[in-house]
Amino acid sequence: MHDQKYNPYEQMLEVMEKSAKMLNLDTRDYEALKYPERELKVAIPVEMDDGTVRVFEGHRVQHSSSRGPCKGGIRYHPDVDINEVKALAALMTFKCAVVNLPCGGAKGAIRVEPAQLSKNELKRLTRRYTAMILPLIGPEKDIPAPDVNTNEEIMGWIMDTYSMFKGFTVHGVVTGKPVEIGGSLGRREATGRGVTCIVEEVLKHEGIQAEGARIAIQGMGNVGGTAAKLLYNRGCKIVAVSDVSCGLYCESGLDINDIMQYIECKNGRRLLEGYPAGGSIRRIGNEELLTCDVDVLIPAALENQVTEKIARQVKARIIVEAANGPTTVEADRILEERGIIVVPDILANAGGVTVSYFEWVQNNQAVLWREEIINSRLEEIMLQSFKDVMKKAQDYNTTLRMGAYILAMERLVKAKKMRGIFP
Ligand code: GLU
């Protein structure tokens, strides 16, 4: 997936460095942040249903624990590599700092196309991976969660595997679990809900009415799908959506309820390519989706989507990054020159980890919060963080991305200084 030139970790370092310069930091204050604290690579053997054995590559990277236990998802994807996992782990460190959670950052991944595995193979893969990263994870040190192509069921298997090794049930080792086994109400929708809050805030800030605002969403998974639903109910006009198979466009706005019903069919998830188009709905490609004429573009798929070429053609006034790392550093520069507002991933999609943190708190205290409490606390944190980031961007006369990094960097460096370097 990644071309030679594109190294997500180097891109991450570039942004980090830039924020440190703007803050006039001494290198000794943030030198350690350039390196992940721990990286574990594992080879995961799995007995396949046909009796053969396949070995999958897996990673768990802990970027920083300066502000608390490491937190971050696990993704299953055929193209993941170590630089991507390192970058995503570092993003988690900054994301948790932006929303002021007492957590550090981590990320895990398995190089696999999960759609090609049977459910039992997926379960064996997950359990063996969990066993192999067991020395690193735990409720007091590193707490995984869902990410691309992983879900509640998989988190349940991780919780069970960890618990079997301990000899007792440990709810707090992983978040995003099914509610029946220690999951939190509202966690599934949390990232999409947080994205929706941010879209509403940024529209307000720009003086655009939410009702009728034109929106395009790349990716209709848990995050994109939830955001589409919530924004549609809010009265926004979702003119374009897409998934890996294709995109759909309708000038007068798509019927999101109908599309969601189609995707979430009884036997799992269906792809958009089978959705009956025609009449005012036409199929579009990825590039057309990213460059269509909208108020807000929401990339909610993978990284490296808004490239230099796309950035020059973007017609959206605002980009809200629901995915992690969807905009390259070069593209970001072009968007800034063009005056397009970009709400960065580390703020826009922080709703997921925020409710993960709530789940962990509930697990540690053995309590269950009501969904209204969770949603209102989530909204409070998203709105406050949006204000904090906006203020930093104004104070330093910079973009929202740099505002978010400056805010996070200040918090991280403070924590590092207070703790000091051991020994
Ligand atoms: N994978 C999500 C993210 O990238 C959630 C992480 C978590 O809940 O720990 O933010």
CSV table of C-alpha atoms and ligand atoms in Angstrom, one decimal:
chain,number,residue,atom,x,y,z
A,1,MET,CA,0.0,0.0,0.0
A,2,HIS,CA,2.8,2.4,0.9
A,3,ASP,CA,5.0,3.8,-1.8
A,4,GLN,CA,8.8,4.0,-1.2
A,5,LYS,CA,8.7,7.6,-0.3
A,6,TYR,CA,5.9,7.4,2.3
A,7,ASN,CA,7.2,6.5,5.8
A,8,PRO,CA,4.4,7.3,8.3
A,9,TYR,CA,6.8,7.3,11.2
A,10,GLU,CA,9.1,9.9,9.6
A,11,GLN,CA,6.0,12.0,8.8
A,12,MET,CA,5.1,11.8,12.5
A,13,LEU,CA,8.6,12.9,13.6
A,14,GLU,CA,8.4,15.8,11.2
A,15,VAL,CA,5.2,17.1,12.8
A,16,MET,CA,6.5,16.5,16.3
A,17,GLU,CA,9.7,18.4,15.6
A,18,LYS,CA,7.8,21.3,14.1
A,19,SER,CA,5.6,21.6,17.3
A,20,ALA,CA,8.7,21.4,19.5
A,21,LYS,CA,10.3,24.3,17.5
A,22,MET,CA,7.2,26.4,17.8
A,23,LEU,CA,7.3,25.8,21.5
A,24,ASN,CA,11.0,26.6,21.6
A,25,LEU,CA,11.8,23.4,23.4
A,26,ASP,CA,15.2,22.2,24.2
A,27,THR,CA,15.9,18.9,22.4
A,28,ARG,CA,16.5,17.2,25.8
A,29,ASP,CA,12.9,17.9,26.8
A,30,TYR,CA,11.4,15.8,24.0
A,31,GLU,CA,14.3,13.6,22.6
A,32,ALA,CA,12.8,10.5,24.2
A,33,LEU,CA,9.5,11.0,22.4
A,34,LYS,CA,11.2,10.4,19.1
A,35,TYR,CA,11.6,6.7,20.0
A,36,PRO,CA,8.9,4.2,20.9
A,37,GLU,CA,9.6,2.9,24.4
A,38,ARG,CA,9.1,-0.7,23.5
A,39,GLU,CA,8.5,-2.7,20.3
A,40,LEU,CA,7.6,-6.4,20.2
A,41,LYS,CA,7.5,-8.3,16.9
A,42,VAL,CA,5.9,-11.8,17.0
A,43,ALA,CA,5.5,-14.6,14.5
A,44,ILE,CA,2.1,-16.1,15.1
A,45,PRO,CA,1.6,-19.7,13.9
A,46,VAL,CA,-2.0,-20.6,13.2
A,47,GLU,CA,-3.4,-24.0,12.4
A,48,MET,CA,-5.7,-23.4,9.5
A,49,ASP,CA,-9.0,-25.2,8.9
A,50,ASP,CA,-7.5,-27.3,6.1
A,51,GLY,CA,-4.7,-28.6,8.4
A,52,THR,CA,-1.9,-26.4,7.0
A,53,VAL,CA,0.0,-24.0,9.2
A,54,ARG,CA,0.4,-20.3,8.4
A,55,VAL,CA,2.6,-17.9,10.2
A,56,PHE,CA,1.5,-14.3,10.5
A,57,GLU,CA,3.6,-11.3,11.5
A,58,GLY,CA,2.4,-9.2,14.5
A,59,HIS,CA,3.5,-6.2,16.4
A,60,ARG,CA,2.8,-4.3,19.6
A,61,VAL,CA,4.5,-1.0,20.0
A,62,GLN,CA,4.4,1.1,23.2
A,63,HIS,CA,5.3,4.7,22.3
A,64,SER,CA,5.1,6.5,25.6
A,65,SER,CA,3.9,5.8,29.1
A,66,SER,CA,4.9,9.2,30.5
A,67,ARG,CA,1.3,10.3,31.2
A,68,GLY,CA,-0.1,6.9,32.2
A,69,PRO,CA,-0.6,3.3,31.0
A,70,CYS,CA,-0.3,2.9,27.2
A,71,LYS,CA,-3.5,2.8,25.3
A,72,GLY,CA,-4.2,2.0,21.7
A,73,GLY,CA,-6.0,-0.3,19.2
A,74,ILE,CA,-5.0,-3.4,17.4
A,75,ARG,CA,-5.6,-3.6,13.6
A,76,TYR,CA,-5.7,-6.5,11.2
A,77,HIS,CA,-4.6,-5.5,7.7
A,78,PRO,CA,-2.6,-7.1,4.9
A,79,ASP,CA,-0.4,-4.0,4.4
A,80,VAL,CA,0.6,-3.0,7.9
A,81,ASP,CA,4.3,-2.6,8.6
A,82,ILE,CA,6.3,-1.6,11.6
A,83,ASN,CA,6.7,2.0,10.6
A,84,GLU,CA,2.9,2.3,10.4
A,85,VAL,CA,2.5,0.7,13.8
A,86,LYS,CA,5.1,3.0,15.3
A,87,ALA,CA,3.5,6.1,13.8
A,88,LEU,CA,0.0,5.0,15.0
A,89,ALA,CA,1.4,4.3,18.5
A,90,ALA,CA,2.9,7.8,18.6
A,91,LEU,CA,-0.4,9.3,17.4
A,92,MET,CA,-2.1,7.6,20.4
A,93,THR,CA,0.3,9.3,22.8
A,94,PHE,CA,-0.5,12.7,21.3
A,95,LYS,CA,-4.2,12.0,21.0
A,96,CYS,CA,-4.5,11.0,24.7
A,97,ALA,CA,-2.6,14.1,25.7
A,98,VAL,CA,-4.9,16.4,23.5
A,99,VAL,CA,-8.0,15.2,25.3
A,100,ASN,CA,-6.1,15.1,28.6
A,101,LEU,CA,-6.5,11.4,29.5
A,102,PRO,CA,-4.1,9.9,32.0
A,103,CYS,CA,-2.8,7.5,29.3
A,104,GLY,CA,0.1,7.1,27.0
A,105,GLY,CA,0.1,5.6,23.5
A,106,ALA,CA,0.5,2.2,21.9
A,107,LYS,CA,-0.6,0.3,18.9
A,108,GLY,CA,-0.7,-3.3,17.7
A,109,ALA,CA,-1.2,-5.0,14.4
A,110,ILE,CA,-1.3,-8.3,12.6
A,111,ARG,CA,-0.4,-8.5,8.9
A,112,VAL,CA,-3.5,-10.4,7.7
A,113,GLU,CA,-6.5,-10.1,5.4
A,114,PRO,CA,-9.1,-11.1,8.0
A,115,ALA,CA,-11.9,-11.5,5.4
A,116,GLN,CA,-9.9,-14.5,4.1
A,117,LEU,CA,-10.0,-16.3,7.4
A,118,SER,CA,-12.8,-18.4,8.9
A,119,LYS,CA,-14.1,-17.3,12.3
A,120,ASN,CA,-12.3,-20.1,14.0
A,121,GLU,CA,-9.0,-19.3,12.3
A,122,LEU,CA,-9.5,-15.6,13.3
A,123,LYS,CA,-10.1,-16.7,16.9
A,124,ARG,CA,-7.0,-18.9,17.0
A,125,LEU,CA,-4.9,-16.1,15.5
A,126,THR,CA,-6.2,-13.6,18.0
A,127,ARG,CA,-5.7,-15.9,21.0
A,128,ARG,CA,-2.2,-16.8,20.0
A,129,TYR,CA,-1.3,-13.2,19.3
A,130,THR,CA,-2.6,-12.3,22.7
A,131,ALA,CA,-0.6,-15.0,24.3
A,132,MET,CA,2.6,-13.7,22.5
A,133,ILE,CA,2.1,-10.1,23.6
A,134,LEU,CA,1.0,-11.1,27.1
A,135,PRO,CA,4.2,-9.8,28.8
A,136,LEU,CA,3.5,-6.3,27.5
A,137,ILE,CA,-0.2,-5.9,28.1
A,138,GLY,CA,-2.3,-5.6,31.3
A,139,PRO,CA,-4.8,-3.1,32.9
A,140,GLU,CA,-2.0,-1.3,34.6
A,141,LYS,CA,0.4,-1.0,31.7
A,142,ASP,CA,-1.0,-1.4,28.2
A,143,ILE,CA,-4.7,-1.7,27.2
A,144,PRO,CA,-5.5,-2.7,23.6
A,145,ALA,CA,-8.8,-1.8,21.9
A,146,PRO,CA,-10.4,-2.1,18.5
A,147,ASP,CA,-9.0,-0.5,15.3
A,148,VAL,CA,-9.3,-1.2,11.6
A,149,ASN,CA,-10.9,-4.7,11.0
A,150,THR,CA,-11.1,-5.6,14.7
A,151,ASN,CA,-14.3,-5.5,16.7
A,152,GLU,CA,-16.0,-6.2,20.0
A,153,GLU,CA,-16.0,-10.0,19.5
A,154,ILE,CA,-12.2,-10.0,19.0
A,155,MET,CA,-11.7,-7.8,22.1
A,156,GLY,CA,-13.8,-10.4,24.0
A,157,TRP,CA,-11.4,-13.2,22.9
A,158,ILE,CA,-8.4,-11.1,24.0
A,159,MET,CA,-9.9,-10.5,27.4
A,160,ASP,CA,-10.7,-14.2,27.8
A,161,THR,CA,-7.2,-15.3,26.7
A,162,TYR,CA,-5.5,-12.9,29.1
A,163,SER,CA,-7.8,-14.0,31.9
A,164,MET,CA,-7.1,-17.7,31.2
A,165,PHE,CA,-3.4,-17.0,31.7
A,166,LYS,CA,-4.0,-15.1,34.9
A,167,GLY,CA,-6.5,-17.6,36.3
A,168,PHE,CA,-9.2,-15.1,36.9
A,169,THR,CA,-11.3,-12.6,34.9
A,170,VAL,CA,-9.5,-9.4,34.1
A,171,HIS,CA,-11.9,-7.0,32.5
A,172,GLY,CA,-9.6,-4.0,32.3
A,173,VAL,CA,-7.0,-5.5,30.0
A,174,VAL,CA,-8.8,-4.5,26.9
A,175,THR,CA,-11.5,-2.0,26.0
A,176,GLY,CA,-14.2,-2.0,23.3
A,177,LYS,CA,-15.4,-5.4,24.6
A,178,PRO,CA,-19.0,-6.6,24.3
A,179,VAL,CA,-21.1,-4.9,27.0
A,180,GLU,CA,-22.1,-8.3,28.5
A,181,ILE,CA,-18.5,-9.0,29.5
A,182,GLY,CA,-17.4,-5.7,30.8
A,183,GLY,CA,-17.7,-3.4,27.8
A,184,SER,CA,-19.0,0.1,28.1
A,185,LEU,CA,-22.3,1.4,26.8
A,186,GLY,CA,-21.6,3.9,24.0
A,187,ARG,CA,-18.1,2.6,23.2
A,188,ARG,CA,-19.1,1.3,19.7
A,189,GLU,CA,-20.5,4.7,18.6
A,190,ALA,CA,-17.9,6.7,20.5
A,191,THR,CA,-15.5,7.6,17.7
A,192,GLY,CA,-18.2,8.5,15.3
A,193,ARG,CA,-20.0,10.5,18.0
A,194,GLY,CA,-16.9,12.4,18.8
A,195,VAL,CA,-16.4,13.1,15.1
A,196,THR,CA,-19.9,14.4,14.9
A,197,CYS,CA,-19.4,16.8,17.8
A,198,ILE,CA,-16.3,18.2,16.1
A,199,VAL,CA,-18.0,18.6,12.8
A,200,GLU,CA,-20.8,20.5,14.5
A,201,GLU,CA,-18.3,22.7,16.4
A,202,VAL,CA,-16.2,23.5,13.4
A,203,LEU,CA,-19.3,24.3,11.2
A,204,LYS,CA,-20.5,26.7,14.0
A,205,HIS,CA,-17.1,28.3,14.1
A,206,GLU,CA,-17.2,28.8,10.3
A,207,GLY,CA,-20.7,30.2,10.4
A,208,ILE,CA,-22.1,27.3,8.4
A,209,GLN,CA,-25.5,25.8,9.4
A,210,ALA,CA,-25.4,22.1,10.2
A,211,GLU,CA,-28.8,21.6,8.6
A,212,GLY,CA,-28.1,21.1,5.0
A,213,ALA,CA,-24.3,21.2,5.3
A,214,ARG,CA,-22.9,19.1,2.5
A,215,ILE,CA,-20.7,16.2,3.6
A,216,ALA,CA,-18.6,13.5,2.0
A,217,ILE,CA,-17.4,10.5,4.0
A,218,GLN,CA,-14.7,8.1,2.9
A,219,GLY,CA,-15.1,4.8,4.7
A,220,MET,CA,-18.4,3.3,6.1
A,221,GLY,CA,-16.9,1.2,8.8
A,222,ASN,CA,-17.7,1.7,12.5
A,223,VAL,CA,-16.4,5.3,12.5
A,224,GLY,CA,-17.6,6.5,9.1
A,225,GLY,CA,-20.9,4.7,9.4
A,226,THR,CA,-21.7,6.1,12.8
A,227,ALA,CA,-20.7,9.6,11.9
A,228,ALA,CA,-22.8,9.3,8.7
A,229,LYS,CA,-25.9,8.2,10.7
A,230,LEU,CA,-25.5,10.9,13.4
A,231,LEU,CA,-24.8,13.7,11.0
A,232,TYR,CA,-27.7,12.6,8.8
A,233,ASN,CA,-30.0,12.7,11.8
A,234,ARG,CA,-28.7,16.1,12.6
A,235,GLY,CA,-30.0,17.3,9.2
A,236,CYS,CA,-26.7,17.4,7.3
A,237,LYS,CA,-26.8,16.4,3.6
A,238,ILE,CA,-24.5,13.4,3.1
A,239,VAL,CA,-23.8,13.7,-0.6
A,240,ALA,CA,-21.1,11.0,-0.9
A,241,VAL,CA,-20.0,7.9,1.0
A,242,SER,CA,-17.6,5.1,0.1
A,243,ASP,CA,-16.1,1.9,1.2
A,244,VAL,CA,-13.3,-0.3,-0.2
A,245,SER,CA,-15.6,-1.5,-3.1
A,246,CYS,CA,-16.9,1.9,-4.4
A,247,GLY,CA,-18.4,5.3,-3.7
A,248,LEU,CA,-22.0,6.6,-4.0
A,249,TYR,CA,-22.9,10.1,-4.8
A,250,CYS,CA,-26.3,12.0,-4.8
A,251,GLU,CA,-26.4,15.7,-5.3
A,252,SER,CA,-29.5,16.1,-3.2
A,253,GLY,CA,-28.2,13.9,-0.4
A,254,LEU,CA,-28.1,10.1,0.2
A,255,ASP,CA,-30.6,8.2,2.3
A,256,ILE,CA,-28.2,7.1,5.0
A,257,ASN,CA,-30.8,5.0,6.9
A,258,ASP,CA,-31.3,3.0,3.8
A,259,ILE,CA,-27.6,2.6,3.1
A,260,MET,CA,-26.9,1.6,6.7
A,261,GLN,CA,-29.7,-0.9,6.7
A,262,TYR,CA,-28.2,-2.4,3.5
A,263,ILE,CA,-24.6,-2.6,4.8
A,264,GLU,CA,-25.6,-4.0,8.2
A,265,CYS,CA,-27.5,-7.0,6.9
A,266,LYS,CA,-28.1,-10.1,8.9
A,267,ASN,CA,-25.1,-12.1,7.6
A,268,GLY,CA,-22.5,-9.6,8.5
A,269,ARG,CA,-21.5,-6.5,6.5
A,270,ARG,CA,-22.3,-6.0,2.8
A,271,LEU,CA,-20.2,-3.9,0.5
A,272,LEU,CA,-21.6,-0.7,-1.2
A,273,GLU,CA,-21.0,-2.0,-4.7
A,274,GLY,CA,-24.1,-4.1,-4.4
A,275,TYR,CA,-26.3,-1.1,-3.2
A,276,PRO,CA,-28.9,-0.4,-5.8
A,277,ALA,CA,-27.7,2.9,-7.5
A,278,GLY,CA,-29.6,4.6,-10.3
A,279,GLY,CA,-31.8,7.6,-10.7
A,280,SER,CA,-30.2,10.4,-8.8
A,281,ILE,CA,-27.5,8.1,-7.2
A,282,ARG,CA,-24.4,7.4,-9.2
A,283,ARG,CA,-21.3,5.4,-8.4
A,284,ILE,CA,-18.0,7.3,-8.0
A,285,GLY,CA,-14.4,6.4,-7.5
A,286,ASN,CA,-12.2,7.2,-4.5
A,287,GLU,CA,-10.6,10.3,-6.1
A,288,GLU,CA,-13.9,11.8,-7.0
A,289,LEU,CA,-15.2,11.3,-3.5
A,290,LEU,CA,-12.2,13.0,-1.9
A,291,THR,CA,-12.5,15.9,-4.3
A,292,CYS,CA,-16.2,16.5,-4.5
A,293,ASP,CA,-17.8,19.8,-3.8
A,294,VAL,CA,-18.8,19.7,-0.1
A,295,ASP,CA,-18.5,21.8,3.1
A,296,VAL,CA,-16.9,19.0,5.0
A,297,LEU,CA,-14.8,16.0,3.8
A,298,ILE,CA,-14.5,13.2,6.4
A,299,PRO,CA,-11.7,10.7,5.6
A,300,ALA,CA,-12.7,7.7,7.8
A,301,ALA,CA,-10.7,4.9,6.3
A,302,LEU,CA,-6.9,4.5,6.3
A,303,GLU,CA,-3.8,6.7,6.3
A,304,ASN,CA,-2.2,8.3,3.3
A,305,GLN,CA,-5.4,9.2,1.4
A,306,VAL,CA,-5.2,13.0,1.0
A,307,THR,CA,-2.0,13.1,-0.9
A,308,GLU,CA,-0.4,16.1,-2.6
A,309,LYS,CA,-2.3,15.5,-5.8
A,310,ILE,CA,-5.6,15.2,-4.0
A,311,ALA,CA,-4.9,18.2,-1.8
A,312,ARG,CA,-4.6,20.4,-4.8
A,313,GLN,CA,-8.0,19.3,-6.0
A,314,VAL,CA,-9.9,19.2,-2.7
A,315,LYS,CA,-13.1,21.4,-2.9
A,316,ALA,CA,-14.2,20.9,0.7
A,317,ARG,CA,-13.9,23.9,3.0
A,318,ILE,CA,-13.2,21.7,6.0
A,319,ILE,CA,-11.5,18.3,6.5
A,320,VAL,CA,-12.3,16.4,9.7
A,321,GLU,CA,-9.9,13.5,10.0
A,322,ALA,CA,-11.8,10.6,11.4
A,323,ALA,CA,-9.1,8.1,10.3
A,324,ASN,CA,-5.6,8.1,11.7
A,325,GLY,CA,-3.1,9.9,9.5
A,326,PRO,CA,-5.2,10.3,6.4
A,327,THR,CA,-3.3,13.5,5.3
A,328,THR,CA,0.4,13.4,4.3
A,329,VAL,CA,2.7,16.1,5.5
A,330,GLU,CA,3.1,17.6,2.0
A,331,ALA,CA,-0.7,17.5,1.4
A,332,ASP,CA,-1.1,19.3,4.7
A,333,ARG,CA,1.1,22.2,3.5
A,334,ILE,CA,-0.9,22.5,0.4
A,335,LEU,CA,-4.2,22.5,2.3
A,336,GLU,CA,-2.9,25.2,4.6
A,337,GLU,CA,-1.8,27.4,1.7
A,338,ARG,CA,-5.2,26.9,0.1
A,339,GLY,CA,-6.9,28.0,3.4
A,340,ILE,CA,-8.7,24.7,3.9
A,341,ILE,CA,-9.3,23.9,7.6
A,342,VAL,CA,-8.1,20.5,8.7
A,343,VAL,CA,-9.3,19.2,12.1
A,344,PRO,CA,-6.5,16.7,12.9
A,345,ASP,CA,-7.0,13.1,13.8
A,346,ILE,CA,-5.6,13.4,17.3
A,347,LEU,CA,-8.5,15.7,18.1
A,348,ALA,CA,-11.2,14.6,15.7
A,349,ASN,CA,-11.2,10.9,16.4
A,350,ALA,CA,-10.3,11.0,20.0
A,351,GLY,CA,-13.8,10.1,21.1
A,352,GLY,CA,-13.0,6.4,20.7
A,353,VAL,CA,-10.1,6.4,23.1
A,354,THR,CA,-12.0,8.7,25.5
A,355,VAL,CA,-14.8,6.2,26.0
A,356,SER,CA,-12.2,3.4,26.1
A,357,TYR,CA,-10.8,5.3,29.0
A,358,PHE,CA,-14.3,5.4,30.6
A,359,GLU,CA,-14.6,1.7,30.0
A,360,TRP,CA,-11.3,1.1,31.8
A,361,VAL,CA,-12.3,3.3,34.7
A,362,GLN,CA,-15.6,1.4,35.0
A,363,ASN,CA,-13.7,-1.9,34.9
A,364,ASN,CA,-11.3,-0.8,37.6
A,365,GLN,CA,-14.1,0.3,39.8
A,366,ALA,CA,-16.5,-2.6,38.8
A,367,VAL,CA,-19.3,-0.2,38.0
A,368,LEU,CA,-21.5,0.5,35.0
A,369,TRP,CA,-22.3,4.0,33.9
A,370,ARG,CA,-25.5,4.9,32.1
A,371,GLU,CA,-25.2,5.7,28.4
A,372,GLU,CA,-26.4,9.3,28.8
A,373,ILE,CA,-23.6,9.9,31.3
A,374,ILE,CA,-21.1,8.5,29.0
A,375,ASN,CA,-22.3,10.5,26.0
A,376,SER,CA,-22.5,13.7,27.9
A,377,ARG,CA,-19.0,13.3,29.4
A,378,LEU,CA,-17.7,12.4,26.0
A,379,GLU,CA,-19.2,15.5,24.5
A,380,GLU,CA,-17.9,17.7,27.3
A,381,ILE,CA,-14.4,16.4,26.7
A,382,MET,CA,-14.6,16.8,22.9
A,383,LEU,CA,-15.9,20.4,23.1
A,384,GLN,CA,-13.3,21.4,25.7
A,385,SER,CA,-10.5,19.9,23.6
A,386,PHE,CA,-11.8,21.6,20.5
A,387,LYS,CA,-11.6,24.9,22.4
A,388,ASP,CA,-8.2,24.2,23.8
A,389,VAL,CA,-6.8,23.3,20.4
A,390,MET,CA,-8.4,26.3,18.8
A,391,LYS,CA,-6.9,28.6,21.4
A,392,LYS,CA,-3.4,27.2,20.9
A,393,ALA,CA,-3.8,27.6,17.1
A,394,GLN,CA,-4.8,31.2,17.6
A,395,ASP,CA,-2.1,31.9,20.2
A,396,TYR,CA,0.6,30.5,17.9
A,397,ASN,CA,-1.0,31.7,14.7
A,398,THR,CA,-0.9,28.3,13.2
A,399,THR,CA,-3.1,25.4,12.0
A,400,LEU,CA,-5.4,23.3,14.1
A,401,ARG,CA,-3.0,20.4,13.6
A,402,MET,CA,-0.1,22.3,15.0
A,403,GLY,CA,-2.4,23.7,17.8
A,404,ALA,CA,-3.2,20.2,18.8
A,405,TYR,CA,0.4,19.1,18.7
A,406,ILE,CA,1.5,22.1,20.7
A,407,LEU,CA,-1.1,21.4,23.4
A,408,ALA,CA,-0.2,17.7,23.6
A,409,MET,CA,3.6,18.4,23.5
A,410,GLU,CA,3.3,20.9,26.4
A,411,ARG,CA,1.5,18.3,28.5
A,412,LEU,CA,3.9,15.5,27.6
A,413,VAL,CA,7.0,17.6,28.2
A,414,LYS,CA,5.6,18.8,31.6
A,415,ALA,CA,4.9,15.2,32.6
A,416,LYS,CA,8.4,14.1,31.5
A,417,LYS,CA,10.1,16.9,33.4
A,418,MET,CA,8.2,16.3,36.6
A,419,ARG,CA,9.0,12.6,36.5
A,420,GLY,CA,12.6,13.1,35.5
A,421,ILE,CA,14.8,10.5,33.7
A,422,PHE,CA,15.4,7.3,35.6
A,423,PRO,CA,17.9,6.5,37.1
B,1,GLU,N1,-8.2,2.5,17.7
B,1,GLU,C1,-8.7,3.7,18.2
B,1,GLU,C2,-7.9,4.9,17.9
B,1,GLU,O1,-7.1,4.9,17.0
B,1,GLU,C3,-9.1,3.6,19.7
B,1,GLU,C4,-8.0,3.3,20.6
B,1,GLU,C5,-8.5,3.0,22.0
B,1,GLU,O2,-9.7,3.0,22.3
B,1,GLU,O3,-7.6,2.6,22.9
B,1,GLU,O4,-8.0,5.9,18.6
